[in-house]
CSV table of C-alpha atoms and ligand atoms in Angstrom, one decimal:
chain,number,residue,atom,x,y,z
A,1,UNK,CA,0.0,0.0,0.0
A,2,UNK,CA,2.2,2.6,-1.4
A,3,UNK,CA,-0.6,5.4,-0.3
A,4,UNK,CA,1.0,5.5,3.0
A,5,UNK,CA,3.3,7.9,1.7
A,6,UNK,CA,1.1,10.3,-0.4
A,7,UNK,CA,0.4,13.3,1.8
A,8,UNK,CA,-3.2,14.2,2.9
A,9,UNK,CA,-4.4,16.6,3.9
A,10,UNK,CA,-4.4,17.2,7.9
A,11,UNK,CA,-6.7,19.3,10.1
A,12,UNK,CA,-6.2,22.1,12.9
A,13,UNK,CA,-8.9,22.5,15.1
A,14,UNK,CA,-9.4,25.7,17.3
A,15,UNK,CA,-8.8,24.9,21.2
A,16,UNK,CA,-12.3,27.3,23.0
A,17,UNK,CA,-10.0,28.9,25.5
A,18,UNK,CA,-12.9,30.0,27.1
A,19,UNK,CA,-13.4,26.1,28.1
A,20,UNK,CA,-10.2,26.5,30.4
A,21,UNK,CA,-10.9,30.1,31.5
A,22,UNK,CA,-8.2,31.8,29.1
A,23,UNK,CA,-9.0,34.5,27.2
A,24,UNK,CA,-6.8,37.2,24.4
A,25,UNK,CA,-5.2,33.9,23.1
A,26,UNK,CA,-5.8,31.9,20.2
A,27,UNK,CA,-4.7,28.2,20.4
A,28,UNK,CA,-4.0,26.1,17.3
A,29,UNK,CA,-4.1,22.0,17.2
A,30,UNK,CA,-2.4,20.6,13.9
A,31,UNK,CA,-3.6,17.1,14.5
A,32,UNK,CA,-1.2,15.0,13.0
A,33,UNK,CA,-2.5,12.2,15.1
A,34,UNK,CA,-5.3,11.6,12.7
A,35,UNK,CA,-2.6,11.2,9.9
A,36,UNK,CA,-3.1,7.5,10.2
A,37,UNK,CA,-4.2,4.7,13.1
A,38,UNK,CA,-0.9,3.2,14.0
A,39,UNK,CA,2.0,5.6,11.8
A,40,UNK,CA,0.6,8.5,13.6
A,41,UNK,CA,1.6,12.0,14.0
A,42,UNK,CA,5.8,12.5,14.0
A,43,UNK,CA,6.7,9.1,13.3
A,44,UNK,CA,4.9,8.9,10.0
A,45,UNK,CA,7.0,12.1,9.2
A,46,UNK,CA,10.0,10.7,10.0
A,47,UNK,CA,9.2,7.9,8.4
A,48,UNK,CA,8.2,9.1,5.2
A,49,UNK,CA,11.4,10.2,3.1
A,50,UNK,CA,13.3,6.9,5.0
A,51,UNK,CA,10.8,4.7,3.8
A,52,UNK,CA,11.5,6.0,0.3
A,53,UNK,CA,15.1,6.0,0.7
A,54,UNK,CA,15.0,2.3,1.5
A,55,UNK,CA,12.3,1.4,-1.4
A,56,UNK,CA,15.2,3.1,-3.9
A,57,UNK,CA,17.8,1.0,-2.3
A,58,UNK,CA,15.8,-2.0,-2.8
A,59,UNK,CA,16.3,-2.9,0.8
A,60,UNK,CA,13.7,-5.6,2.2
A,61,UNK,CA,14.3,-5.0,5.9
A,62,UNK,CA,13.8,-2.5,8.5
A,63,UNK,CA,15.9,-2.5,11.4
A,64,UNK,CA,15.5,-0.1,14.5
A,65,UNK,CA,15.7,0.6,18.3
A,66,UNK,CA,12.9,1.2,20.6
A,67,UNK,CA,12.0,0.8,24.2
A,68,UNK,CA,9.1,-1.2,25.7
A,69,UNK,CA,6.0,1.5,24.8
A,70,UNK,CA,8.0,3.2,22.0
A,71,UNK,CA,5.7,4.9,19.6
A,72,UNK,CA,8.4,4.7,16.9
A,73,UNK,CA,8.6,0.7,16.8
A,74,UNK,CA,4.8,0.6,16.3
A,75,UNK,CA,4.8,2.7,13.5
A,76,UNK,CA,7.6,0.9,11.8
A,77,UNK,CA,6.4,-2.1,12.3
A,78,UNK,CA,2.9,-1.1,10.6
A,79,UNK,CA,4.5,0.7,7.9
A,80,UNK,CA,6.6,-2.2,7.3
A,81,UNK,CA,3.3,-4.3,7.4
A,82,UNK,CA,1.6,-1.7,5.1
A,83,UNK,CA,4.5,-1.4,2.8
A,84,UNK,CA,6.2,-4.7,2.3
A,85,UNK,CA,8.9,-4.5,4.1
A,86,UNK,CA,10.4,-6.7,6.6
A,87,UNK,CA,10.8,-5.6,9.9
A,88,UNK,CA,13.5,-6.0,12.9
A,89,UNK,CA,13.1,-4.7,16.2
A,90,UNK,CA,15.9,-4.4,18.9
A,91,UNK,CA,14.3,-4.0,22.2
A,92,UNK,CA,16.0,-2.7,25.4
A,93,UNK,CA,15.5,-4.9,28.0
A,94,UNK,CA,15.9,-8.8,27.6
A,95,UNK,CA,13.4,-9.2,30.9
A,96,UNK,CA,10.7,-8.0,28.0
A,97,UNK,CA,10.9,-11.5,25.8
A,98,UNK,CA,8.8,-13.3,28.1
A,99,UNK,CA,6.5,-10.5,28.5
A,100,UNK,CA,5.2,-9.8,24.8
A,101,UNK,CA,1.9,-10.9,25.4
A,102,UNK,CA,1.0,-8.6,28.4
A,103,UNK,CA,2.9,-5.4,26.5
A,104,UNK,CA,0.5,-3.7,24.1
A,105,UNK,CA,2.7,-1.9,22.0
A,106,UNK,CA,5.1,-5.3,21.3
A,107,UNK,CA,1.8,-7.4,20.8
A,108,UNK,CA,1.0,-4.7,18.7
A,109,UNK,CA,4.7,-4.8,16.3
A,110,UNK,CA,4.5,-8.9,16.4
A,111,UNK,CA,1.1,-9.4,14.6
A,112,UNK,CA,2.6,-6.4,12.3
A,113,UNK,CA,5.0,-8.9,11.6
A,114,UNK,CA,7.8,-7.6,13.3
A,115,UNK,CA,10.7,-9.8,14.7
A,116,UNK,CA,12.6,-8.7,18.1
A,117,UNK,CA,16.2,-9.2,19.3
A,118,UNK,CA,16.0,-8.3,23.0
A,119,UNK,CA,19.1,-6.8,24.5
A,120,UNK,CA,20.4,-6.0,27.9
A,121,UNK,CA,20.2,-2.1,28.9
A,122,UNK,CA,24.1,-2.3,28.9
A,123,UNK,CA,24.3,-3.8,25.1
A,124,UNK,CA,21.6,-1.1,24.3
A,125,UNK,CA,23.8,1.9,25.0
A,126,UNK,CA,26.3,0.5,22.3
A,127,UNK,CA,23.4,1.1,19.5
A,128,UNK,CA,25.1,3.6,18.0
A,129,UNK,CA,28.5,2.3,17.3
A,130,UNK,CA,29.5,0.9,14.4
A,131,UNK,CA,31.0,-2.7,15.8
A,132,UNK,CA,27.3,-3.4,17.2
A,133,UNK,CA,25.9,-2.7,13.6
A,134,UNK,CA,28.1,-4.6,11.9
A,135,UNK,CA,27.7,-7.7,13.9
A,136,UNK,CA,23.5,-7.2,13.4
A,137,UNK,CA,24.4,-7.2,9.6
A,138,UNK,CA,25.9,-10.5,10.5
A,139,UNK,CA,22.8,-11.9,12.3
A,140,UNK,CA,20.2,-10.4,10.2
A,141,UNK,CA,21.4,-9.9,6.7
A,142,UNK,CA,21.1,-6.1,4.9
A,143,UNK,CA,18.9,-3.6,6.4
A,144,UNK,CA,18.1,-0.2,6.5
A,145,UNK,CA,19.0,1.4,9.2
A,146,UNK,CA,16.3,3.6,11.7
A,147,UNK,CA,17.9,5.3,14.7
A,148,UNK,CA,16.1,5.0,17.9
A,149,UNK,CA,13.4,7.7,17.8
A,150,UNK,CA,14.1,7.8,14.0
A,151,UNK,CA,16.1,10.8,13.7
A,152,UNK,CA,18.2,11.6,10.9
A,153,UNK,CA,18.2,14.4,8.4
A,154,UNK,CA,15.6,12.7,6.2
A,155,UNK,CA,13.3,12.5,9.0
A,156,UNK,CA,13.6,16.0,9.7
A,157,UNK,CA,12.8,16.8,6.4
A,158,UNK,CA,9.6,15.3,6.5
A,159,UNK,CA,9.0,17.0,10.0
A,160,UNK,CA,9.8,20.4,7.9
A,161,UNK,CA,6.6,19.8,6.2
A,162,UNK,CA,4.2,19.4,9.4
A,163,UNK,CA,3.7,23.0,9.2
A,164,UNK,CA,1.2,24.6,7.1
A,165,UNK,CA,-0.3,27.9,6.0
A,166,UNK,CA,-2.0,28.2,9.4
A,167,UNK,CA,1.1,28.4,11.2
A,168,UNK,CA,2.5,30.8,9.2
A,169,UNK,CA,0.5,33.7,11.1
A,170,UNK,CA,1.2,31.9,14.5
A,171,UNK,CA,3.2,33.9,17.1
A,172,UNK,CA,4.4,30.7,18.5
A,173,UNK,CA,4.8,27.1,17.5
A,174,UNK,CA,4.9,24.0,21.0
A,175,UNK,CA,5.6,20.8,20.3
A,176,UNK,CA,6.5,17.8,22.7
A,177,UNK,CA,10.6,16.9,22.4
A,178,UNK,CA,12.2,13.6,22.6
A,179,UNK,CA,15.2,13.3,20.6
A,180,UNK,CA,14.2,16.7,19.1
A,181,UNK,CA,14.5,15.7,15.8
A,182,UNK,CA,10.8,16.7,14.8
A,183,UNK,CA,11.6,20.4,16.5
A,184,UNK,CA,15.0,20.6,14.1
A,185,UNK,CA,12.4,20.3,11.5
A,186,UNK,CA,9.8,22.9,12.8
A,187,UNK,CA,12.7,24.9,13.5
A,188,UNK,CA,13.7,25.3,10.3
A,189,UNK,CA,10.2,25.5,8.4
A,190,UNK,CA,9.5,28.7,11.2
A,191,UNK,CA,9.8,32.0,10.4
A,192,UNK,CA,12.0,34.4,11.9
A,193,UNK,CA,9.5,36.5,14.1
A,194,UNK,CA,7.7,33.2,15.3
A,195,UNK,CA,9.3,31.5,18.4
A,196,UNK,CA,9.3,28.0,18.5
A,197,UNK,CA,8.5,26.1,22.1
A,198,UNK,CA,9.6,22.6,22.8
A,199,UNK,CA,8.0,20.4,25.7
A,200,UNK,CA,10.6,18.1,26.9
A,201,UNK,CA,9.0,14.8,27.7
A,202,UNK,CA,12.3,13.9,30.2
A,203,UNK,CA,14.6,15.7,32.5
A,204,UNK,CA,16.8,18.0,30.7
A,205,UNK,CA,17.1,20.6,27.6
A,206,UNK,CA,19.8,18.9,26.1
A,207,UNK,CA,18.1,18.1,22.7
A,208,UNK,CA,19.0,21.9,21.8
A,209,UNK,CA,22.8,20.7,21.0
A,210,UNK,CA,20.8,17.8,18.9
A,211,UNK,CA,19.0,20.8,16.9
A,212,UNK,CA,22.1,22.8,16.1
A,213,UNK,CA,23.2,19.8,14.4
A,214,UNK,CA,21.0,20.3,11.7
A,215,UNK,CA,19.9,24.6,11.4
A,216,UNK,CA,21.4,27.5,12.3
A,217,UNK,CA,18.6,29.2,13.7
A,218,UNK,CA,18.2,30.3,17.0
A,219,UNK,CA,14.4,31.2,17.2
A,220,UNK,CA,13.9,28.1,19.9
A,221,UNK,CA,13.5,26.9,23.3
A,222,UNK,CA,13.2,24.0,25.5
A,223,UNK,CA,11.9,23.5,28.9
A,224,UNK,CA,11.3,20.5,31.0
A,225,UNK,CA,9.4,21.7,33.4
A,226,UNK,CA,6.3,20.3,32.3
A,227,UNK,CA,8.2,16.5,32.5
A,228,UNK,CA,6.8,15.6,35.5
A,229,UNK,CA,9.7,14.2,36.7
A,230,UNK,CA,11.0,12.6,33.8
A,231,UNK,CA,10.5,10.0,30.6
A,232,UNK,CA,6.8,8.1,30.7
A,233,UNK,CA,6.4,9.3,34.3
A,234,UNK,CA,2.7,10.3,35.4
A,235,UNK,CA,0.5,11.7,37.9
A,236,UNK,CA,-2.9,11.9,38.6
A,237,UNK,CA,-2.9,16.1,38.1
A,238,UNK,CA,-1.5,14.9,34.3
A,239,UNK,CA,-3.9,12.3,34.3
A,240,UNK,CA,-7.2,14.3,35.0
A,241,UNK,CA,-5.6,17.3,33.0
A,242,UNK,CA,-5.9,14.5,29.5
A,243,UNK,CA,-9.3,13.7,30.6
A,244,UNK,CA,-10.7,17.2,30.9
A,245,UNK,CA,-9.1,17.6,27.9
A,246,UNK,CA,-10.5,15.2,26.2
A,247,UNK,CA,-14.1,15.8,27.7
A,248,UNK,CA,-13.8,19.5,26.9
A,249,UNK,CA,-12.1,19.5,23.1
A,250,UNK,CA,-12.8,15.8,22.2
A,251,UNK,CA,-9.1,15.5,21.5
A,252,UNK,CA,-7.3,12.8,22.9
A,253,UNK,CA,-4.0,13.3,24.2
A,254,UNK,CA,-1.5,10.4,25.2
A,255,UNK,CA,0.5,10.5,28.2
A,256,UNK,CA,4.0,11.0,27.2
A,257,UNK,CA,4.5,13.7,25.0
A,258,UNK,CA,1.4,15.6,24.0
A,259,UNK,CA,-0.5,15.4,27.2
A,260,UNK,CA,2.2,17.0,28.8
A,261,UNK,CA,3.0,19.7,26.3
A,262,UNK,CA,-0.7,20.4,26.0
A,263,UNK,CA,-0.6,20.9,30.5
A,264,UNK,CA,2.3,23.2,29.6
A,265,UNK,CA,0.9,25.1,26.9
A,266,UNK,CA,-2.1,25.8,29.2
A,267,UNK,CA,-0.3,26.6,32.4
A,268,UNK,CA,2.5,29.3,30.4
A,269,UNK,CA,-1.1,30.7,29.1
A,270,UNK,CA,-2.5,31.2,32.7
A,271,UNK,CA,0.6,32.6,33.7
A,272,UNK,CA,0.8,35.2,31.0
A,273,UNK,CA,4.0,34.1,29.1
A,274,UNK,CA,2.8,34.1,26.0
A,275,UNK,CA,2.4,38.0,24.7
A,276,UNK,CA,-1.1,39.4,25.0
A,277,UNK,CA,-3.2,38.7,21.7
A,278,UNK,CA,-0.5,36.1,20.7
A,279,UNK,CA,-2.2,33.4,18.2
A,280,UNK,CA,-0.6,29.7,19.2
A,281,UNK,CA,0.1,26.9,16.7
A,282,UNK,CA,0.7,23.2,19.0
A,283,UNK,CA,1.9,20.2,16.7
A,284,UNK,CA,-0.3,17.3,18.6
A,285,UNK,CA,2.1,14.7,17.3
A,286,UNK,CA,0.4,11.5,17.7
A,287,UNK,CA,1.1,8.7,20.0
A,288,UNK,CA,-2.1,7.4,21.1
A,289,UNK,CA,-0.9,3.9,20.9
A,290,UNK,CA,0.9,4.5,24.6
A,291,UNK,CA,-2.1,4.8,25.9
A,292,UNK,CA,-2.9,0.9,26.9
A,293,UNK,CA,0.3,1.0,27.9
A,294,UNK,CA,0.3,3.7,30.2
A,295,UNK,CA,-3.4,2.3,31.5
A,296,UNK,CA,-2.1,-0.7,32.5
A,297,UNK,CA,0.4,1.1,34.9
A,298,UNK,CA,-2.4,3.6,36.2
A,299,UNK,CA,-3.9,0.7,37.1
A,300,UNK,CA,-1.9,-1.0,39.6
A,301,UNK,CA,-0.7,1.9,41.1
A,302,UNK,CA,-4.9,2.4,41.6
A,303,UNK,CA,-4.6,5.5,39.8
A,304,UNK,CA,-7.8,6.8,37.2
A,305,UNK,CA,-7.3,5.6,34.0
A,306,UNK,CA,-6.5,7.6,30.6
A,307,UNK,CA,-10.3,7.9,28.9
B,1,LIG,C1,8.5,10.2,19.4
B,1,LIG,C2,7.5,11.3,19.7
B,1,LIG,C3,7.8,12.6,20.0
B,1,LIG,C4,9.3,13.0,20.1
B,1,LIG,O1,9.8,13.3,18.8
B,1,LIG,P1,11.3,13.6,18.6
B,1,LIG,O2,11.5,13.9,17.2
B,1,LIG,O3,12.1,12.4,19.1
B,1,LIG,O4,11.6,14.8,19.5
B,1,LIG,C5,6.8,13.5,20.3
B,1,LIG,N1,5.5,13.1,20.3
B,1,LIG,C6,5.2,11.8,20.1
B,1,LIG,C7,3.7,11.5,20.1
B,1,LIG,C8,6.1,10.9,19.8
B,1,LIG,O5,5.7,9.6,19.5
């Protein structure tokens, strides 16, 4: 299915401030979750020019990197499914190979098709080095190549191309940052005047030294203190925040990245950082699959559930 590549076209949906007591604002959703069910949001971006890349090559196989919940092994694996390709996933943690069945995002990759190679957290920090690859070109054959998080300069050009007309007249563009690879590309598809706001999803503002790697501009910033202490970490504030989202706006947000950008964009609002009469422009970037995920956690801790 070859269509997964042809660009449609996505909608943004005005946020009723007035619904969260905000007024003077204007607040922007590009939903780039509805982009498709399983290669939602950034990771079909990032995807996109790879996928074409590797079709040119005549590779067969994907490899890549994810974590237990990662977003970016369920998209590849459905892409891979959709498109033809074969697909590899390493997985960090080897505890998780017994565990497939109760983990909704690997049950989710296998029936795509995809094959796992569980590693230790300690063989996992040697990804990147080029020893490791060649000895998974031994095991596995030829591949092409995803980095964890799928960042590389073709996936930031696709992420150059989440923003539209609409965000042209924005005052400010948020997004939610992992390896801030999709912000390099909003980054460089912003304008001069427009500031763009990242929403670290863990502890630190270190991605900006990841951006620099690919533009020179400077019209950014990250902050992390909308984390909640750090990577796939929740509270119940974050978790009734999503569901009077959701009740309020009918958008769903998932717990990881876009829930907590979204409680970020709101509280910076309330607190008057944004200039008065500023128009806002948030990239909801997908990730809705975490959600069973995260549930399951919610629920043994006898937390309230994501809805
Ligand atoms: C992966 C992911 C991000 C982070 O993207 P980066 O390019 O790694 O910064 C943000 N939002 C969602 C929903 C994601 O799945």
């Amino acid at each position: 299915m070859e269509n997964l590549l042809l660009a449609k076209p996505i909608p943004v949906t005005e946020i009723d401030l007035s619904l969260f007591s905000i007024t003077r604002y204007r607040l922007f959703v590009k939903r780039e979750d509805l982009i498709h069910p399983f290669v939602s949001g950034n990771k079909f971006r990032k995807l996109k020019y790879n996928l074409q890349a590797a079709q040119k090559l005549s590779c067969e196989t994907l490899l890549t990197f994810g974590g237990a919940f990662s977003n970016h092994i369920a998209a590849v694996a459905a892409a891979g499914k959709e498109m033809g390709f074969k697909t590899i996933g390493i997985i960090r943690g080897e505890e998780l190979e017994s565990k497939i069945a109760k983990n909704p995002t690997l049950t989710f990759a296998k029936d795509c098709g995809m094959q796992f190679h569980f590693i230790s957290r300690q063989a996992y920090r040697l990804k990147e080095e080029n020893e490791f690859i060649e000895e998974l070109k031994n095991q596995f054959g030829d591949f092409y190549l995803l980095p964890e998080g799928g960042t590389n300069a073709l996936a930031i050009k696709g992420c150059e191309e989440i923003l539209g007309e609409v965000a042209f007249s924005a005052d400010s563009i948020c997004v939610p940052v992992g390896t801030g690879g999709t912000m390099a590309g909003l980054v460089k598809a912003s304008n001069d005047g427009q500031q763009v706001l990242g929403f670290s999803a863990l502890k630190g503002i270190f991605q900006s030294s990841e951006i620099a790697k690919y533009t020179s501009k400077a019209n950014f910033k990250i902050t992390d203190s909308y984390c909640f202490g750090g990577y796939g970490k929740i509270d119940i504030e974050l978790v009734r925040f999503i569901n009077e989202f959701k009740e309020k706006t009918n958008i769903l947000l998932d717990p990881v990245y876009t829930g907590k950008m979204m409680y970020g964009i709101m509280d910076l609002l309330k607190k008057g950082y944004f200039k008065e009469n500023s128009c806002i422009f948030a990239v909801h970037t997908g990730g809705l699959q975490g959600i069973a995920g995260m549930n399951q956690k919610l629920k043994k801790k006898n937390l309230p559930l994501i809805e």
